[in-house]
Short mmCIF file of C-alpha atoms and ligand atoms in Angstrom, two decimals:
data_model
loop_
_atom_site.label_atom_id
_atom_site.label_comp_id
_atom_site.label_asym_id
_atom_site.label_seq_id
_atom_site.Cartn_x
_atom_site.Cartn_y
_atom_site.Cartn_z
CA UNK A 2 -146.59 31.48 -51.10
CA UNK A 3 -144.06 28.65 -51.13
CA UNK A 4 -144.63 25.29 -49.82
CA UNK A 5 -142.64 24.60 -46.28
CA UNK A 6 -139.02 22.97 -46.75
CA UNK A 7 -139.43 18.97 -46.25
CA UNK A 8 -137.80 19.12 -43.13
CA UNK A 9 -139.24 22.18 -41.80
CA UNK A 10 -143.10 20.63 -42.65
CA UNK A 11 -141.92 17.18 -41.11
CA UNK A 12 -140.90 19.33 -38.01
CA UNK A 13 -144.10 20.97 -37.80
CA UNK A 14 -145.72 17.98 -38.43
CA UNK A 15 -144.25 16.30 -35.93
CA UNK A 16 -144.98 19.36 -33.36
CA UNK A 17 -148.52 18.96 -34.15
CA UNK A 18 -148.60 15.15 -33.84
CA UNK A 19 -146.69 15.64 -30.24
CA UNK A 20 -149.54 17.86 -29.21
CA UNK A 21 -151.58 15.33 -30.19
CA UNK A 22 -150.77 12.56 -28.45
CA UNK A 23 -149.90 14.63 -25.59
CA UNK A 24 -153.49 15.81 -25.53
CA UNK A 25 -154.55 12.62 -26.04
CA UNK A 26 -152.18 11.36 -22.90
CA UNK A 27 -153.85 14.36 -20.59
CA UNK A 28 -151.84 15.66 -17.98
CA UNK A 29 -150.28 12.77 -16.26
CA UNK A 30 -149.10 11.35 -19.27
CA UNK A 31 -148.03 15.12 -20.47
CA UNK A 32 -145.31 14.47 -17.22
CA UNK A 33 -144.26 11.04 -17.93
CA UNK A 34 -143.81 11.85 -21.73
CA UNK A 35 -141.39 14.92 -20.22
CA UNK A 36 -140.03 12.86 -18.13
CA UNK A 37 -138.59 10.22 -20.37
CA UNK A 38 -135.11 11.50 -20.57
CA UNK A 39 -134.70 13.12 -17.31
CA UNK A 40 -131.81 15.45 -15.65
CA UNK A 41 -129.50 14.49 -12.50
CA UNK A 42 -127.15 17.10 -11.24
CA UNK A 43 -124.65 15.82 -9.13
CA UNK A 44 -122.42 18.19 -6.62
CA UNK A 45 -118.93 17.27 -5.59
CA UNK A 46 -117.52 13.93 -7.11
CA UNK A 47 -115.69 12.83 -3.74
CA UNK A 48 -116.37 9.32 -2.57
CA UNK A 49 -120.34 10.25 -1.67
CA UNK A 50 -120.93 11.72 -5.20
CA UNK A 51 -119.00 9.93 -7.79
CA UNK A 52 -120.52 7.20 -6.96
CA UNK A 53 -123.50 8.14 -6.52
CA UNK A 54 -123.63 9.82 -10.42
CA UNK A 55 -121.84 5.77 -11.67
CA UNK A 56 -124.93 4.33 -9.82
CA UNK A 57 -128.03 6.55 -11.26
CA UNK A 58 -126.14 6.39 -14.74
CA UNK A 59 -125.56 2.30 -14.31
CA UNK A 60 -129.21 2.07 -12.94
CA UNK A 61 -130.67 3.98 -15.68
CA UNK A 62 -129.02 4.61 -18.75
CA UNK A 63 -131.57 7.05 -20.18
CA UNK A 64 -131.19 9.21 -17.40
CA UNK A 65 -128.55 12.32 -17.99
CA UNK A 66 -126.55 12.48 -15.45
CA UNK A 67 -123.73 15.61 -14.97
CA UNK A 68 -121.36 15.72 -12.20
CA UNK A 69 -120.10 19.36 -10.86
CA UNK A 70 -116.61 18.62 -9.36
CA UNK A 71 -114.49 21.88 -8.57
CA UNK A 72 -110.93 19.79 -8.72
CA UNK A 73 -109.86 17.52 -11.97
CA UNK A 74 -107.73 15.95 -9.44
CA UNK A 75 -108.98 13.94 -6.21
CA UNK A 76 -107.32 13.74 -3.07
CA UNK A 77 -108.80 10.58 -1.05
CA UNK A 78 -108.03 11.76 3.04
CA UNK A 79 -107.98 7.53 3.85
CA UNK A 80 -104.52 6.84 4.29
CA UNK A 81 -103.57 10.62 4.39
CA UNK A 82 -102.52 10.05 8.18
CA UNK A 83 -100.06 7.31 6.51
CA UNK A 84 -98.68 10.15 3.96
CA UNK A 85 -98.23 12.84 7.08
CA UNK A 86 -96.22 10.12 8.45
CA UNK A 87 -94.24 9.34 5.89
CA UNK A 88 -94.95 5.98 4.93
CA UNK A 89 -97.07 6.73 1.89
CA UNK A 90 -96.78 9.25 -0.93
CA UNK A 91 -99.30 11.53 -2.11
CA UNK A 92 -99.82 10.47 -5.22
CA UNK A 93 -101.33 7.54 -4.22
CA UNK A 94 -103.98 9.73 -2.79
CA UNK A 95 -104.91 11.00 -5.98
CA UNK A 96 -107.54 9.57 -9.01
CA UNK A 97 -108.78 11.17 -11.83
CA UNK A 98 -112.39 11.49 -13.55
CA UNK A 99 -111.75 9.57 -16.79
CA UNK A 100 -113.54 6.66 -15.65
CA UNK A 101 -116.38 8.51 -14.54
CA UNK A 102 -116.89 10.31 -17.93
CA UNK A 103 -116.44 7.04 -19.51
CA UNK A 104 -119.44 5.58 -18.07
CA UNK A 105 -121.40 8.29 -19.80
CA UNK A 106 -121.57 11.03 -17.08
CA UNK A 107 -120.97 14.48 -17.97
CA UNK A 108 -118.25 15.80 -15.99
CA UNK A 109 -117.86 19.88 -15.26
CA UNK A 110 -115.00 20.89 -13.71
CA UNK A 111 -116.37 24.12 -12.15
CA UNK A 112 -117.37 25.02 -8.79
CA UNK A 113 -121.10 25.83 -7.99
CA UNK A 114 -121.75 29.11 -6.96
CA UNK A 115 -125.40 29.26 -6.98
CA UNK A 116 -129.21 27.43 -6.52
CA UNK A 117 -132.27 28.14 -7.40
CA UNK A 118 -134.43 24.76 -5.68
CA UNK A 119 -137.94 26.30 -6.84
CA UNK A 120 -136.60 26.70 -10.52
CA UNK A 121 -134.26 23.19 -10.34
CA UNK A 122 -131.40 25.01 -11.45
CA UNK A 123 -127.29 25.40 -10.37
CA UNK A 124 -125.36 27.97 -11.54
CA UNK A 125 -121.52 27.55 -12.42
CA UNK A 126 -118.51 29.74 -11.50
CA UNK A 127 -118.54 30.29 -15.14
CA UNK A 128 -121.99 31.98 -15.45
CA UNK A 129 -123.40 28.62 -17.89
CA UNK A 130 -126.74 27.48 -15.76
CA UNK A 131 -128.10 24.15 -15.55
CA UNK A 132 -131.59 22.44 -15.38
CA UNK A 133 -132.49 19.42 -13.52
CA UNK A 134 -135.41 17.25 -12.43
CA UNK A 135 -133.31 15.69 -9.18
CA UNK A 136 -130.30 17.17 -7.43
CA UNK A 137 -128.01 15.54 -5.75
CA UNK A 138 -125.46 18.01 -3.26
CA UNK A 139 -122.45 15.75 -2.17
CA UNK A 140 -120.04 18.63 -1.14
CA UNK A 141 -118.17 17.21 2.05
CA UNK A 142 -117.59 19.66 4.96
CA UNK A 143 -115.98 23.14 5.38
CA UNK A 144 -113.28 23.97 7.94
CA UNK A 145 -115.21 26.30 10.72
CA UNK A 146 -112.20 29.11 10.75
CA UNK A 147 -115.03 31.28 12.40
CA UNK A 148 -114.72 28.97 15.79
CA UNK A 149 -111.61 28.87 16.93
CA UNK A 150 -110.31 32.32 17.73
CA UNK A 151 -107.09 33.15 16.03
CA UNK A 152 -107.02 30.76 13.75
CA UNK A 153 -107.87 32.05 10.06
CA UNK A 154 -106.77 30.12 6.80
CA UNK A 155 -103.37 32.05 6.63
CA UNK A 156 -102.95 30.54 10.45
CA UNK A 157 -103.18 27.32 8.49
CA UNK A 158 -100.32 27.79 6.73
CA UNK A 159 -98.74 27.85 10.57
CA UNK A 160 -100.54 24.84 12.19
CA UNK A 161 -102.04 22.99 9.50
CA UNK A 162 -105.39 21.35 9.65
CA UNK A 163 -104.45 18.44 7.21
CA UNK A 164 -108.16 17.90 7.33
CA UNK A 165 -108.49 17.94 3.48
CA UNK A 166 -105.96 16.15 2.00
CA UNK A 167 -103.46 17.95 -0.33
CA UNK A 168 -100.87 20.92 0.39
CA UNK A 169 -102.03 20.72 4.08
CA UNK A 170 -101.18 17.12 4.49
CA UNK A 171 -97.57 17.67 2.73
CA UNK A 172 -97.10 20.78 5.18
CA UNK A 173 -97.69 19.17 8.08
CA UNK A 174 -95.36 15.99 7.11
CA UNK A 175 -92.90 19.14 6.39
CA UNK A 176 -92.84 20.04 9.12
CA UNK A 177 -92.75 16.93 11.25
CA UNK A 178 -89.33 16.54 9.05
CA UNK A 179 -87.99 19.71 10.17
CA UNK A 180 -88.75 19.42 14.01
CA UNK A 181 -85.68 18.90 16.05
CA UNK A 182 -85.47 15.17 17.94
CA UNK A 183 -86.98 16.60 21.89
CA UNK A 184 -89.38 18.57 20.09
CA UNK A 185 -93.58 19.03 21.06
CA UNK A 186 -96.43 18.17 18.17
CA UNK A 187 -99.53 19.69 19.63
CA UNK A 188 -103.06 18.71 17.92
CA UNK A 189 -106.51 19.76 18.61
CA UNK A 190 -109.52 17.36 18.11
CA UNK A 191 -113.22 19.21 17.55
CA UNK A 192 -116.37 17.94 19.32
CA UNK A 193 -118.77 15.45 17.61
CA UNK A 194 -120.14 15.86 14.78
CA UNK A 195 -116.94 16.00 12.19
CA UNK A 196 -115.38 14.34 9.43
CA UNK A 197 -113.76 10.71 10.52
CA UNK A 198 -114.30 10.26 14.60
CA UNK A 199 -111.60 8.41 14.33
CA UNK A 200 -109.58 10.12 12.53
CA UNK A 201 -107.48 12.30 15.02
CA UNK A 202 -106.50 9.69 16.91
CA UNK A 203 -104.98 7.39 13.97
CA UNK A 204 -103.62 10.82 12.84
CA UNK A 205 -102.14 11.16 16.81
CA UNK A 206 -100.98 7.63 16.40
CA UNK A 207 -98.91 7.61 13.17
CA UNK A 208 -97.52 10.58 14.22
CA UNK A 209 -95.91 9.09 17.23
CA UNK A 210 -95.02 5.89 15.48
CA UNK A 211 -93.24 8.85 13.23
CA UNK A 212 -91.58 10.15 16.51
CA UNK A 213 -90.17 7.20 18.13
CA UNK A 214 -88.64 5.80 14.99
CA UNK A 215 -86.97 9.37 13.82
CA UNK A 216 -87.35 11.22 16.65
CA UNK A 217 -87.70 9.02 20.06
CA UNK A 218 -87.12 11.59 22.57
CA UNK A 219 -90.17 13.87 21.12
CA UNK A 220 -93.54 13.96 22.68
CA UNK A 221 -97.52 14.15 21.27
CA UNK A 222 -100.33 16.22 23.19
CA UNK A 223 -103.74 15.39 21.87
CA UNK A 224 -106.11 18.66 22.88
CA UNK A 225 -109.69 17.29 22.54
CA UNK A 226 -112.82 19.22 23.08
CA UNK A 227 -114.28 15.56 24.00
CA UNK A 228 -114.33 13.43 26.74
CA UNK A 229 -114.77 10.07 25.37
CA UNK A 230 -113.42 9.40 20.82
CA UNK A 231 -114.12 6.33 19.09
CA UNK A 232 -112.18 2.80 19.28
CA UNK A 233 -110.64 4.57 22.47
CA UNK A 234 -109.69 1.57 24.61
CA UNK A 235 -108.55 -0.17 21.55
CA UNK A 236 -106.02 3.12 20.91
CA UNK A 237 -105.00 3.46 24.41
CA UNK A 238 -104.31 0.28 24.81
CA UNK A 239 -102.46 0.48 21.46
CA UNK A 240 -100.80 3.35 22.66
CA UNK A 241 -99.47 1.87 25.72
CA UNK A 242 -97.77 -0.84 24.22
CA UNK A 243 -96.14 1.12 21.05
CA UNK A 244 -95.65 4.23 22.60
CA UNK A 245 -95.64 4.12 26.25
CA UNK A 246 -94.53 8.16 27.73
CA UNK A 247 -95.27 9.80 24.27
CA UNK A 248 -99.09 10.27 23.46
CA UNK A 249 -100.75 12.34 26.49
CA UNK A 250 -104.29 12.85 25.38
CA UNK A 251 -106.00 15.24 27.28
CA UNK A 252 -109.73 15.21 27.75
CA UNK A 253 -112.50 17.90 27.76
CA UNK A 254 -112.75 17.43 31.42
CA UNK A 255 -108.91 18.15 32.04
CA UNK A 256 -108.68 21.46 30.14
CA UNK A 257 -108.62 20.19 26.42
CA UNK A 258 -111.08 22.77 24.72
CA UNK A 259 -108.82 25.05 22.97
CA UNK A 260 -109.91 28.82 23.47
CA UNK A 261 -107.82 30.29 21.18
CA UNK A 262 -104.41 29.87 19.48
CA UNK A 263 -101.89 32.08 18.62
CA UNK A 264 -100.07 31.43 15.49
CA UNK A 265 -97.16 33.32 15.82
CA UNK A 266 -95.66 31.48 18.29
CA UNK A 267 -97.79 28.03 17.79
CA UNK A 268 -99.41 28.28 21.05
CA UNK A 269 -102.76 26.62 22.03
CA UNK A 270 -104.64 28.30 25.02
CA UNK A 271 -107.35 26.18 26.85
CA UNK A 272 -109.03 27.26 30.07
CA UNK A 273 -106.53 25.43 32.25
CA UNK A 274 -103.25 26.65 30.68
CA UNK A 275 -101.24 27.30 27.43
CA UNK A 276 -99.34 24.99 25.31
CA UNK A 277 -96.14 25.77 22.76
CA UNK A 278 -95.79 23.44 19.93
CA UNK A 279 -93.03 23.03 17.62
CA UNK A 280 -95.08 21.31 15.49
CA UNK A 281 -98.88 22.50 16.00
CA UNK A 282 -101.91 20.73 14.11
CA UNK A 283 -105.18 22.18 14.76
CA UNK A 284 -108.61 19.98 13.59
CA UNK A 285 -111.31 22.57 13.74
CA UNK A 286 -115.18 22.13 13.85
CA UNK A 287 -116.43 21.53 10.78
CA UNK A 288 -119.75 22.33 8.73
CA UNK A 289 -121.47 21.28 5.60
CA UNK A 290 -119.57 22.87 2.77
CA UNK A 291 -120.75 26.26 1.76
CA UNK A 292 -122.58 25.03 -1.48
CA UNK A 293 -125.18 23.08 0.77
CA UNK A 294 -126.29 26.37 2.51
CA UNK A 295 -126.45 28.15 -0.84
CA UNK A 296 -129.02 24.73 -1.78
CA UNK A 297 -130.96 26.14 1.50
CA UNK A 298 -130.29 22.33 2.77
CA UNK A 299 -128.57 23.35 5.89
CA UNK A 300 -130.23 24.19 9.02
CA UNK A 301 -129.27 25.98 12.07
CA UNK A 302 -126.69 23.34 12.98
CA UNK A 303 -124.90 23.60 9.36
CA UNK A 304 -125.13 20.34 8.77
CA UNK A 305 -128.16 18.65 6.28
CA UNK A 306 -131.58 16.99 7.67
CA UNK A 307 -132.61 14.60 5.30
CA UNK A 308 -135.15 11.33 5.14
CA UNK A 309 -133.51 8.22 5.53
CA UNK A 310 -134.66 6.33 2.98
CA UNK A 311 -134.54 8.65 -0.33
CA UNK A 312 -131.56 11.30 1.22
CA UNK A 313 -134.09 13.85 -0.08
CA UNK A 314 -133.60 17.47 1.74
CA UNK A 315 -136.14 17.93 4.70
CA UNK A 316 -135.82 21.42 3.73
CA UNK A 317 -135.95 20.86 -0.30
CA UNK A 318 -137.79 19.11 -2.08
CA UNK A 319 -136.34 17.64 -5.00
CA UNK A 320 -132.52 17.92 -3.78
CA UNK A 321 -131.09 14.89 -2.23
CA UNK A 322 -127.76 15.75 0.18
CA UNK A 323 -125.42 12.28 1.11
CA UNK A 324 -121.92 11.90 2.69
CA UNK A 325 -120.24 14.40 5.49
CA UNK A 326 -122.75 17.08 4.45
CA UNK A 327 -125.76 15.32 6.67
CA UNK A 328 -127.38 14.88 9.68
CA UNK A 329 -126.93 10.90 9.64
CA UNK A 330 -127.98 10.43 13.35
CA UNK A 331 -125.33 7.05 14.31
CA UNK A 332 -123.93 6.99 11.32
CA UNK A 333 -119.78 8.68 10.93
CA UNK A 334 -119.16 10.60 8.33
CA UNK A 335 -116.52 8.20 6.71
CA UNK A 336 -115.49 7.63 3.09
CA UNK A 337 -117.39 4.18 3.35
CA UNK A 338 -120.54 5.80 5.13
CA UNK A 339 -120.73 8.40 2.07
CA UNK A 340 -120.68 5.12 -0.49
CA UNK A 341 -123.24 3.26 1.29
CA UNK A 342 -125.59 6.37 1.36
CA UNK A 343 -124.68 7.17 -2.41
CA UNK A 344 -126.29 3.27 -3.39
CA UNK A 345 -129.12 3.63 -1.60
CA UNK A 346 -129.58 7.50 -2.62
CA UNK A 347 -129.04 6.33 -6.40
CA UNK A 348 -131.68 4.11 -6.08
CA UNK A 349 -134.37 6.50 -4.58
CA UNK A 350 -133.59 8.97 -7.35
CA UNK A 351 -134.03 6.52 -9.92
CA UNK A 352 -137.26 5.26 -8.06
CA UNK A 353 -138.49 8.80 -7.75
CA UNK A 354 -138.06 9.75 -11.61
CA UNK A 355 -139.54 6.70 -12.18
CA UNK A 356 -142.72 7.23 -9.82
CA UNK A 357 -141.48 4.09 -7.95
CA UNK A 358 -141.40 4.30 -4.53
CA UNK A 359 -137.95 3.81 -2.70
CA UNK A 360 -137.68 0.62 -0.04
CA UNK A 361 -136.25 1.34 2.53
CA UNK A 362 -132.56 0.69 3.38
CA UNK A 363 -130.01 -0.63 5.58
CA UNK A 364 -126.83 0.54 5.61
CA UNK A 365 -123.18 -0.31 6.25
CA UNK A 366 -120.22 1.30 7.64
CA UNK A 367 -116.37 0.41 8.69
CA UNK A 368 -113.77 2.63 9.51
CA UNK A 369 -110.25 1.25 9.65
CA UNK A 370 -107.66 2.96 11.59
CA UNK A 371 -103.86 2.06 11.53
CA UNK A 372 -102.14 2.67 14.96
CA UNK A 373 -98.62 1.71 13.28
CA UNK A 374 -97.58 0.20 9.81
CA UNK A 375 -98.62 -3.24 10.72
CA UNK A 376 -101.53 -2.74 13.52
CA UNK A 377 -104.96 -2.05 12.02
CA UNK A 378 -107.90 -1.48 14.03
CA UNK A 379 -111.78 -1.37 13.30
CA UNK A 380 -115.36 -0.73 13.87
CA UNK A 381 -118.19 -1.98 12.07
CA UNK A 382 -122.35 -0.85 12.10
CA UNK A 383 -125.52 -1.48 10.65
CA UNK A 384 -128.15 1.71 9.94
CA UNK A 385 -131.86 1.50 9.42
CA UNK A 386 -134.01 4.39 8.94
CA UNK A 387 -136.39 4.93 12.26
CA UNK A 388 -137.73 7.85 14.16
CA UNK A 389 -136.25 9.95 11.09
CA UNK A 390 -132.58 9.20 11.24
CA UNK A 391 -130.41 6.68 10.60
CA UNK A 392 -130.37 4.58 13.63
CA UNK A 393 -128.17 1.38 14.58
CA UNK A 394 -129.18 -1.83 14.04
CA UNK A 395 -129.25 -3.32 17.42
CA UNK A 396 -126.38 -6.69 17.25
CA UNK A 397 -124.97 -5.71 14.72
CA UNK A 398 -121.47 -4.61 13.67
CA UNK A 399 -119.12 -4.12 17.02
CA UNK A 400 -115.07 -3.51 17.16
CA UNK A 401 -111.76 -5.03 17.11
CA UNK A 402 -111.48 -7.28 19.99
CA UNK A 403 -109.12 -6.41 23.03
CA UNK A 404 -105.90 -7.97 24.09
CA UNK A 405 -105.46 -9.47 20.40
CA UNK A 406 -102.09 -11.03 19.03
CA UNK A 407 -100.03 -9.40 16.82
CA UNK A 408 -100.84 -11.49 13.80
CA UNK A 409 -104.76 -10.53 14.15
CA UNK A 410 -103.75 -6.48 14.22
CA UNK A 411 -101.30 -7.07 11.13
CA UNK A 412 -104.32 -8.87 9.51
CA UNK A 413 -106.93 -5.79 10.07
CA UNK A 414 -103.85 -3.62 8.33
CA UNK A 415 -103.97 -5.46 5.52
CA UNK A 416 -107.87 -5.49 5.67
CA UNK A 417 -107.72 -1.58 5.96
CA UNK A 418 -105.35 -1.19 2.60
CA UNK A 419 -107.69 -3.66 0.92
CA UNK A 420 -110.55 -1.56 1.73
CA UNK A 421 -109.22 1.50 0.19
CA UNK A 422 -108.12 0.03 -2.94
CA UNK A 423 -111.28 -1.63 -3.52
CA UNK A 424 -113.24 1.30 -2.66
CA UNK A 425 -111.06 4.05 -5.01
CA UNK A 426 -111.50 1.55 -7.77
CA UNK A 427 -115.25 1.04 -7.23
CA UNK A 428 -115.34 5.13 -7.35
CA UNK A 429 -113.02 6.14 -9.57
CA UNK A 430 -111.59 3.06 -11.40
P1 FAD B 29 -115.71 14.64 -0.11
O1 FAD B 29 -114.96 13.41 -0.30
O2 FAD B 29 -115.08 15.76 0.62
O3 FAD B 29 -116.13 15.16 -1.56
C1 FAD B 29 -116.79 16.39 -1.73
C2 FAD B 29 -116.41 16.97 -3.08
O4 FAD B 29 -117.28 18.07 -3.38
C3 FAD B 29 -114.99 17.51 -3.10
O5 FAD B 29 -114.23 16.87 -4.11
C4 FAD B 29 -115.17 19.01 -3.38
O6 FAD B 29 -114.17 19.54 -4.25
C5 FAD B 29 -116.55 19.06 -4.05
N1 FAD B 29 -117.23 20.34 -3.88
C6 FAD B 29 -117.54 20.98 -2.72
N2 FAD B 29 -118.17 22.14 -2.97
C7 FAD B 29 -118.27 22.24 -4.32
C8 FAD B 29 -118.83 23.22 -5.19
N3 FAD B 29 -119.40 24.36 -4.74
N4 FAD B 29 -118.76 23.01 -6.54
C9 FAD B 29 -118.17 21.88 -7.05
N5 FAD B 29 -117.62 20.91 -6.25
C10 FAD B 29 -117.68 21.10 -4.91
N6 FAD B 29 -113.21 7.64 5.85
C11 FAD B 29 -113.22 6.28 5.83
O7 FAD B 29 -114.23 5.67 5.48
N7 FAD B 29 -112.11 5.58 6.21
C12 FAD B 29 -110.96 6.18 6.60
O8 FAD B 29 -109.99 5.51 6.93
C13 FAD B 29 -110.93 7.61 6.61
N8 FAD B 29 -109.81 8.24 6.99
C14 FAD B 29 -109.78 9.62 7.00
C15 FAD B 29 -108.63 10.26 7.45
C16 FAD B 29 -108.59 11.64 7.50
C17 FAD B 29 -107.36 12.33 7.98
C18 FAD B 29 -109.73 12.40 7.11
C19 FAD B 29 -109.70 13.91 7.14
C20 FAD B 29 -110.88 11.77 6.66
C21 FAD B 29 -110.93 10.37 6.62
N9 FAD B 29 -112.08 9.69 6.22
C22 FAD B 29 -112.11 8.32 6.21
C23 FAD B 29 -113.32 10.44 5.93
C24 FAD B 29 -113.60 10.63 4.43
O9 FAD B 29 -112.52 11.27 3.80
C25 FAD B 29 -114.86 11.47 4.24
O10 FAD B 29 -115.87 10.99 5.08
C26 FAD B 29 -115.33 11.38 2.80
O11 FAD B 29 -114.38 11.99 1.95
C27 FAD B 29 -116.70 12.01 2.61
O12 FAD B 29 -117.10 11.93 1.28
P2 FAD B 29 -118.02 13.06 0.63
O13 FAD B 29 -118.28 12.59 -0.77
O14 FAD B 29 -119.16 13.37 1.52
O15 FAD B 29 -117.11 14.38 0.61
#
């Protein structure tokens, strides 16, 4: 019989020494030796996941880190209100992944169609399967067509929802464009919990700041499902000085649940009456995006439980769920919520691979809102983990004071467009 190839005996040596030592480690160190190069799958490289996959990989350099991103292209939704208005372009919406993969991430661009949590595996739209030892689901929210009656995703190509930026942001600006000067934009706003709480409302604003410089004698109803929306007195009294006649929100209470639409003739019907837009935009309820349920992270409400401190699953062990996609008890799903809970969700996963345990956190959120080019508007809070959610810090954070000057609102503008770059670059640049 011939002697073994050199590298083929040093293999098998070295198979046998392995077993050695990992006899000679037992069990526990049989884990940690297996665990010295472990596997981080990240889904969805929006502002909540990118990040979070920079962070482990910055944290940790051994770790492998993939992200799963469906698009090569982002489209940020901050500032998309600006670009439906037509004082911003899309394209300055939009960031690639080349930074990302430059930090030493692997970067898929494929959508994930299935996993298995009990075998720590994801499967890809293209059949390849991969392992991991942590996942981390970061997939945003999906539109709820299923809960407003008549309104499907080919009525979307009628009333826009605009609510991911993209075609449906340039639609809608379309067709703000092509409405005649008199003419009626009708929105809809969905009950808590969705993406940006104050989002319809700086949407509602822009849009009339759009109106009465192209289009003065037009007119805005705001349908909301709600009886109280975020930074309201600071909009209304906003509203009141830049566009006195030409915003009428109207409330839950006074017939603003939409019922049903009807796209053919851009019609909203509530329970007090019907409403004909020439211009119809229709926010629907929203939902963690579909990959979350196939995770089994979702519960009956469709959005994500998850503990506070590590953004592990409640319902999976081993998966970790940040941004829109949870149940984050005070805290709005904003682009700078998602961020905050991607640090402190990097951290636990490195802890946790590590057999360190996670501190736990306190978070940060601000949402800017323009109400016009040069009017900004904000509000701030602190989160700490109690009781199982993320609770407010009592004291802390607050909002844009009343009955400001002008030069304080220009200032919080200029905050707002500050924020954005710096947080795009911190993600993506
Ligand atoms: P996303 O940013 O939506 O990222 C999720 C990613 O997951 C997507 O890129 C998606 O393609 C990917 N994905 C989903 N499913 C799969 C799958 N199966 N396989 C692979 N990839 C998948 N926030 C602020 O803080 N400030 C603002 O001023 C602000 N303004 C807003 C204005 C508007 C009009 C809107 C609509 C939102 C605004 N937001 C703002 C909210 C902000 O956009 C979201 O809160 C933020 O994007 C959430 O980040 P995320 O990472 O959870 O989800």
């Amino acid at each position: 019989m011939r002697a073994p190839k050199q590298s083929s005996r040093r293999a098998v040596l070295g198979g046998i020494a392995a077993g050695g030592v990992l006899a000679a480690l037992g069990m526990h160190g049989a884990r940690a030796a297996a665990k010295s190069a472990p596997r981080v799958v990240v889904i969805g490289g929006g502002f909540g996941g990118a990040s979070c996959a920079r962070l482990i990989k910055s944290e940790d350099r051994e770790i492998a880190v993939t992200l799963i991103e469906a698009n090569s292209t982002y489209i940020a939704c901050p500032f998309s209100n600006s670009v439906i208005a037509g004082l911003r372009e899309l394209k300055q919406q939009q960031f690639g992944y080349g930074r990302v993969r430059a930090d030493g991430i692997d970067v898929i661009h494929r959508r994930v169609t299935a996993v298995d949590a009990k075998q720590r595996t994801v499967r890809l739209d293209d059949g390849k399967q991969l392992s991991y030892d942590r996942l981390v689901v970061a997939p945003g929210v999906e539109l709820r067509f299923d809960a407003v009656p008549g309104y499907t995703e080919a009525a979307a190509e009628i009333m826009p929802h605009a609510w991911k930026a993209g075609e449906q942001t340039l639609l809608l600006r379309r067709q703000l464009e092509a409405m005649k000067d008199g003419g009626v934009v009708v929105m809809s706003a969905p009950a808590n919990p969705f993406r940006c709480p104050p989002g319809p409302y700086e949407r509602a604003s822009l849009i009339a700041h759009y109106l009465k410089t192209h289009k003065p004698r037009s007119k805005l109803i705001l349908l909301d499902a709600k009886d109280a929306f975020s930074k309201q007195k600071l909009f209304e009294e906003a509203w009141q000085a830049l566009y006195p006649g030409m915003i009428e929100w109207v409330s839950l209470s006074f017939g603003g649940q939409v019922t049903r639409v009807e796209p053919d003739t851009r019609t909203f019907v509530t329970e007090f009456g019907s409403h004909r837009a020439d211009v119809a935009n229709v926010i629907p309820p929203q939902r963690a995006a579909a990959v979350a349920s196939l995770a089994g992270v979702t519960d009956q409400t469709g959005w994500c439980p998850v503990d506070p401190v590590t953004f592990e699953s409640t319902l999976q062990p081993g998966v970790h769920v940040l941004g829109d996609a949870i149940i984050a008890g005070g805290m709005p799903k904003s682009a700078f919520s998602a961020n905050s809970q991607a640090r402190v969700c990097a951290t636990a996963v490195v802890d946790l691979l590590r057999e360190r345990t996670p501190a736990s956190p306190k978070l940060i959120n601000t949402c800017y809102s323009l109400v016009a080019p040069e009017y900004g508007i904000s509000i701030a809070g602190v989160y700490q983990p109690a009781n199982g959610l993320l609770t407010d810090v009592p004291g802390a954070g607050g909002v844009s004071p009343l009955n400001a000057p002008k030069s304080v609102r220009a200032q919080e503008a200029t905050f707002a467009e500050a924020w954005f770059n710096t947080i795009t670059r911190g993600v993506f640049g």
